[in-house]
Amino acid sequence: MGNTSSILTQYDIEEVQEHCNNTFSQQEIVSLYQRFCQLDRNSGGFISADEFLSVPEFAVNPLAQRLFRMIDGLNFKEFVAFLSAFSSRATLQHKVEYIFKVYDSDGNGKVAFSDLLDVLRDLTGQFISEQQREPVLTQVLEEAGYKKDSILVLSDFMKILGSNGLKMEVEVPVD
Amino acid sequence: MVISQRNPLSSRTSKMNKLTTSSSELDLDRPNIEDYLPTDSIPQPHAKLRLRDLLDISPTLTEAAGAIVDDSFTRCFKSNPPEPWNWNIYLFPLWCLGVVVRYGILFPGRVLILTIGWIIFLSCYIPVHVLLKGHDKLRKRLERALVELICSFFVASWTGVVKYHGPRPCARPKQVFVANHTSMIDFIVLEQMTAFAVIMQKHPGWVGLLQSTILESVGCIWFNRSEAKDREIVARKLREHVEGTDNNPLLIFPEGTCVNNNYTVMFKKGAFELGATVCPIAIKYNKIFVDAFWNSRKQSFTTHLLQLMTSWAVVCDVWYLEPQNMKPGETAIEFAERVRGIISARAGLKMVPWDGYLKYSRPSPKHRESKQKSFAESVLRRLEEK
């Protein structure tokens, strides 16, 4: 499935569905494919930086750069797998794992204070100063029972985020 | 056998790939987009800040994923070709027959009509232009009539069926006409009825040649999208034109770019702060016959014209709507949005809050900053809570 011809066969759909653990229905995969082809304007088989950032709603998102590092150069199958965390059929575990991956930019399974600080910086920009950010994060961490130099792993994230359920769903328009 | 009509993807010029942030250009025209963008990323409750609240980036992520999956801006520029109907054994030969008729009979006939039209036009226009140099008033009147004539020939060459509704525009000072924009043929369709002066982006090639020769005679103002300083010069020219008594009525397409005739993007406020009466015009093309949207990223204008000339017909409705004045206390931007609402309602178009120029450049960092600001303020406030 390297080329983006506008025709998707049944085999392709089933392959993609399996790859994303059945989180999307076949119709949703077809819609996502149309969307992928629409974004991939030069038909390179993947969506490049320029093409993602040409969607204004995405470009104004504070976490766009971070997400962009995860999504750059993905082919369609991986694109669907990337979005599978946002399906209504995705498990809570899957969603928490996804959030963990966004924090864990170097992919070593550990989220340190610096990673948390980085994401907080993306979200708050220049409106909280560098000097203010650290103490805020430290204070909140300590209140939750962690220390400033604690390393958080996936199970910690599950404990913190998993208790009240996560609302992280996107509806794929199906015509 | 399914044969769908696909637009060939032409190679992009390097100019399109350079997305520059000219934030000064984009900032000035925008009403509050924040009103339209989702605000879920702002945590609402006033409870004490917990670790969970900082770690839970799911609303922001959901917004980003939502934009990736579908966004209202890209929808405005999607070509919607008519559904293929030639998908079975007896419809397909009918379609083939249709192709033969369109390309073999209609197209040559149309080219002939257009050629005759050009011959008549040039043989009248050049003498008038050259010989009547001293008699400006008469020359202008004749040139106006001739431009209307050549536009009628163009419309005939696509078998254009245009229904005009409403009172015809008249030439009065202190008024401008605004219309929604789908393709350059909007201008030709409107010009057929009334010789407007127009403000356009200077195009290369034969279109540019036409612009600099013939359109000059009806009065044209040029602008260059990528020039930020250009705005003041253009604004001044617009004002001068509108205040002149002898000029042709001015037609402006405030969207600034071609949109696919299902949506309207935000109107630029330039036309609405001239202190003139604004007369809205709504144009709606009937998609059953041909998709008149000129996707300038995918086709050159020549290809677009050829596509129109090999279709059955171009059917559209033009509504001349009631002239509007700025209400007391209304800003230019509010006035522009109000007129956009009137045009969209009449033509059945959906309004989206995006600036058409985002086709060519990135959004200004102002929006991201405002989201960051709300989040930061909420975090700091909740930190103080006990």
PDB file of C-alpha atoms in Angstrom, chain A residues 12-143:
ATOM      1  CA  ASP A  12      -6.247  -3.252   2.051  1.00  0.00           C
ATOM      2  CA  ILE A  13      -9.124  -2.259   4.290  1.00  0.00           C
ATOM      3  CA  GLU A  14      -8.960  -5.493   6.229  1.00  0.00           C
ATOM      4  CA  GLU A  15      -5.203  -5.209   6.614  1.00  0.00           C
ATOM      5  CA  VAL A  16      -5.509  -1.709   8.016  1.00  0.00           C
ATOM      6  CA  GLN A  17      -8.346  -2.744  10.286  1.00  0.00           C
ATOM      7  CA  GLU A  18      -6.255  -5.542  11.721  1.00  0.00           C
ATOM      8  CA  HIS A  19      -3.295  -3.224  12.199  1.00  0.00           C
ATOM      9  CA  CYS A  20      -5.368  -0.864  14.316  1.00  0.00           C
ATOM     10  CA  ASN A  21      -6.976  -3.677  16.290  1.00  0.00           C
ATOM     11  CA  ASN A  22     -10.436  -3.159  14.891  1.00  0.00           C
ATOM     12  CA  THR A  23     -10.868   0.245  16.484  1.00  0.00           C
ATOM     13  CA  PHE A  24     -12.282   1.639  13.278  1.00  0.00           C
ATOM     14  CA  SER A  25     -15.066   0.212  11.167  1.00  0.00           C
ATOM     15  CA  GLN A  26     -14.450  -0.455   7.487  1.00  0.00           C
ATOM     16  CA  GLN A  27     -16.507   2.565   6.478  1.00  0.00           C
ATOM     17  CA  GLU A  28     -14.487   4.795   8.775  1.00  0.00           C
ATOM     18  CA  ILE A  29     -11.276   3.473   7.239  1.00  0.00           C
ATOM     19  CA  VAL A  30     -12.556   4.362   3.770  1.00  0.00           C
ATOM     20  CA  SER A  31     -13.383   7.887   4.965  1.00  0.00           C
ATOM     21  CA  LEU A  32      -9.977   8.205   6.599  1.00  0.00           C
ATOM     22  CA  TYR A  33      -8.397   7.139   3.344  1.00  0.00           C
ATOM     23  CA  GLN A  34     -10.220   9.846   1.433  1.00  0.00           C
ATOM     24  CA  ARG A  35      -9.044  12.318   4.019  1.00  0.00           C
ATOM     25  CA  PHE A  36      -5.463  11.025   3.800  1.00  0.00           C
ATOM     26  CA  CYS A  37      -5.480  11.445   0.020  1.00  0.00           C
ATOM     27  CA  GLN A  38      -6.940  14.885   0.382  1.00  0.00           C
ATOM     28  CA  LEU A  39      -4.175  15.967   2.778  1.00  0.00           C
ATOM     29  CA  ASP A  40      -1.415  14.227   0.837  1.00  0.00           C
ATOM     30  CA  ARG A  41      -1.546  16.669  -2.023  1.00  0.00           C
ATOM     31  CA  ASN A  42       1.591  15.624  -3.817  1.00  0.00           C
ATOM     32  CA  SER A  43       0.659  11.915  -3.601  1.00  0.00           C
ATOM     33  CA  GLY A  44       3.908  10.989  -1.933  1.00  0.00           C
ATOM     34  CA  GLY A  45       2.273   8.204   0.057  1.00  0.00           C
ATOM     35  CA  PHE A  46       2.675  10.117   3.301  1.00  0.00           C
ATOM     36  CA  ILE A  47       1.659  13.494   4.639  1.00  0.00           C
ATOM     37  CA  SER A  48       4.538  15.930   4.978  1.00  0.00           C
ATOM     38  CA  ALA A  49       5.066  18.796   7.408  1.00  0.00           C
ATOM     39  CA  ASP A  50       3.739  21.458   5.086  1.00  0.00           C
ATOM     40  CA  GLU A  51       0.644  19.455   4.315  1.00  0.00           C
ATOM     41  CA  PHE A  52      -0.244  18.979   7.993  1.00  0.00           C
ATOM     42  CA  LEU A  53       0.442  22.551   8.877  1.00  0.00           C
ATOM     43  CA  SER A  54      -1.714  23.747   6.005  1.00  0.00           C
ATOM     44  CA  VAL A  55      -4.723  22.694   8.064  1.00  0.00           C
ATOM     45  CA  PRO A  56      -5.201  25.872  10.092  1.00  0.00           C
ATOM     46  CA  GLU A  57      -7.066  24.163  12.943  1.00  0.00           C
ATOM     47  CA  PHE A  58      -4.133  21.814  13.437  1.00  0.00           C
ATOM     48  CA  ALA A  59      -1.479  24.489  13.053  1.00  0.00           C
ATOM     49  CA  VAL A  60      -2.904  26.629  15.861  1.00  0.00           C
ATOM     50  CA  ASN A  61      -2.930  23.731  18.328  1.00  0.00           C
ATOM     51  CA  PRO A  62      -0.317  24.182  21.092  1.00  0.00           C
ATOM     52  CA  LEU A  63       0.755  20.550  20.861  1.00  0.00           C
ATOM     53  CA  ALA A  64       0.981  20.540  17.062  1.00  0.00           C
ATOM     54  CA  GLN A  65       4.782  20.351  16.943  1.00  0.00           C
ATOM     55  CA  ARG A  66       4.904  17.487  19.417  1.00  0.00           C
ATOM     56  CA  LEU A  67       2.231  15.488  17.603  1.00  0.00           C
ATOM     57  CA  PHE A  68       3.821  16.326  14.360  1.00  0.00           C
ATOM     58  CA  ARG A  69       7.022  14.583  15.365  1.00  0.00           C
ATOM     59  CA  MET A  70       4.970  11.429  15.951  1.00  0.00           C
ATOM     60  CA  ILE A  71       2.989  11.627  12.752  1.00  0.00           C
ATOM     61  CA  ASP A  72       5.518  12.833  10.211  1.00  0.00           C
ATOM     62  CA  GLY A  73       6.141  10.448   7.358  1.00  0.00           C
ATOM     63  CA  LEU A  74       3.528   7.900   8.336  1.00  0.00           C
ATOM     64  CA  ASN A  75       1.925   5.911   5.568  1.00  0.00           C
ATOM     65  CA  PHE A  76      -1.793   5.308   5.611  1.00  0.00           C
ATOM     66  CA  LYS A  77      -1.740   2.185   7.782  1.00  0.00           C
ATOM     67  CA  GLU A  78       0.323   3.889  10.447  1.00  0.00           C
ATOM     68  CA  PHE A  79      -1.807   7.025  10.110  1.00  0.00           C
ATOM     69  CA  VAL A  80      -4.902   5.022  11.028  1.00  0.00           C
ATOM     70  CA  ALA A  81      -3.062   3.337  13.903  1.00  0.00           C
ATOM     71  CA  PHE A  82      -2.028   6.774  15.132  1.00  0.00           C
ATOM     72  CA  LEU A  83      -5.618   7.964  15.157  1.00  0.00           C
ATOM     73  CA  SER A  84      -6.961   4.746  16.642  1.00  0.00           C
ATOM     74  CA  ALA A  85      -6.595   6.076  20.184  1.00  0.00           C
ATOM     75  CA  PHE A  86      -9.339   8.560  19.378  1.00  0.00           C
ATOM     76  CA  SER A  87     -11.886   6.012  18.303  1.00  0.00           C
ATOM     77  CA  SER A  88     -14.868   5.346  20.538  1.00  0.00           C
ATOM     78  CA  ARG A  89     -13.872   1.688  20.510  1.00  0.00           C
ATOM     79  CA  ALA A  90     -10.405   2.325  21.892  1.00  0.00           C
ATOM     80  CA  THR A  91      -9.785   1.071  25.429  1.00  0.00           C
ATOM     81  CA  LEU A  92      -8.866   3.348  28.315  1.00  0.00           C
ATOM     82  CA  GLN A  93      -5.501   1.603  28.443  1.00  0.00           C
ATOM     83  CA  HIS A  94      -4.879   2.506  24.826  1.00  0.00           C
ATOM     84  CA  LYS A  95      -5.731   6.142  25.403  1.00  0.00           C
ATOM     85  CA  VAL A  96      -3.493   6.441  28.440  1.00  0.00           C
ATOM     86  CA  GLU A  97      -0.670   4.756  26.530  1.00  0.00           C
ATOM     87  CA  TYR A  98      -1.133   7.320  23.803  1.00  0.00           C
ATOM     88  CA  ILE A  99      -0.886  10.235  26.205  1.00  0.00           C
ATOM     89  CA  PHE A 100       2.181   8.631  27.737  1.00  0.00           C
ATOM     90  CA  LYS A 101       3.789   8.422  24.319  1.00  0.00           C
ATOM     91  CA  VAL A 102       3.154  12.116  23.734  1.00  0.00           C
ATOM     92  CA  TYR A 103       5.028  12.930  26.934  1.00  0.00           C
ATOM     93  CA  ASP A 104       7.756  10.370  26.428  1.00  0.00           C
ATOM     94  CA  SER A 105       9.372  12.020  23.442  1.00  0.00           C
ATOM     95  CA  ASP A 106      12.509   9.883  23.462  1.00  0.00           C
ATOM     96  CA  GLY A 107      10.480   6.694  23.725  1.00  0.00           C
ATOM     97  CA  ASN A 108      12.389   5.086  26.566  1.00  0.00           C
ATOM     98  CA  GLY A 109       9.291   4.311  28.615  1.00  0.00           C
ATOM     99  CA  LYS A 110      10.161   6.894  31.269  1.00  0.00           C
ATOM    100  CA  VAL A 111       8.712  10.345  31.771  1.00  0.00           C
ATOM    101  CA  ALA A 112      10.950  12.619  33.774  1.00  0.00           C
ATOM    102  CA  PHE A 113      10.404  16.059  35.263  1.00  0.00           C
ATOM    103  CA  SER A 114      11.925  17.658  32.181  1.00  0.00           C
ATOM    104  CA  ASP A 115       9.405  15.908  29.904  1.00  0.00           C
ATOM    105  CA  LEU A 116       6.514  17.146  32.041  1.00  0.00           C
ATOM    106  CA  LEU A 117       7.988  20.619  31.976  1.00  0.00           C
ATOM    107  CA  ASP A 118       8.294  20.514  28.192  1.00  0.00           C
ATOM    108  CA  VAL A 119       4.646  19.697  27.679  1.00  0.00           C
ATOM    109  CA  LEU A 120       3.579  22.311  30.190  1.00  0.00           C
ATOM    110  CA  ARG A 121       5.665  24.818  28.303  1.00  0.00           C
ATOM    111  CA  ASP A 122       3.932  23.916  25.037  1.00  0.00           C
ATOM    112  CA  LEU A 123       0.544  24.323  26.653  1.00  0.00           C
ATOM    113  CA  THR A 124       1.149  27.599  28.452  1.00  0.00           C
ATOM    114  CA  GLY A 125       3.663  29.309  26.168  1.00  0.00           C
ATOM    115  CA  GLN A 126       5.006  32.588  27.397  1.00  0.00           C
ATOM    116  CA  PHE A 127       2.105  33.170  29.773  1.00  0.00           C
ATOM    117  CA  ILE A 128       3.756  31.364  32.657  1.00  0.00           C
ATOM    118  CA  SER A 129       7.391  32.289  33.114  1.00  0.00           C
ATOM    119  CA  GLU A 130      10.100  29.653  33.217  1.00  0.00           C
ATOM    120  CA  GLN A 131      10.727  30.398  36.874  1.00  0.00           C
ATOM    121  CA  GLN A 132       7.064  29.980  37.744  1.00  0.00           C
ATOM    122  CA  ARG A 133       6.571  26.763  35.829  1.00  0.00           C
ATOM    123  CA  GLU A 134       9.005  24.610  37.788  1.00  0.00           C
ATOM    124  CA  PRO A 135       7.625  25.353  41.245  1.00  0.00           C
ATOM    125  CA  VAL A 136       4.048  24.895  40.001  1.00  0.00           C
ATOM    126  CA  LEU A 137       4.878  21.471  38.638  1.00  0.00           C
ATOM    127  CA  THR A 138       6.912  20.511  41.697  1.00  0.00           C
ATOM    128  CA  GLN A 139       4.130  21.529  44.034  1.00  0.00           C
ATOM    129  CA  VAL A 140       1.483  19.588  42.149  1.00  0.00           C
ATOM    130  CA  LEU A 141       3.726  16.525  41.889  1.00  0.00           C
ATOM    131  CA  GLU A 142       4.464  16.531  45.599  1.00  0.00           C
ATOM    132  CA  GLU A 143       0.817  16.880  46.487  1.00  0.00           C
TER     133      GLU A 143
END
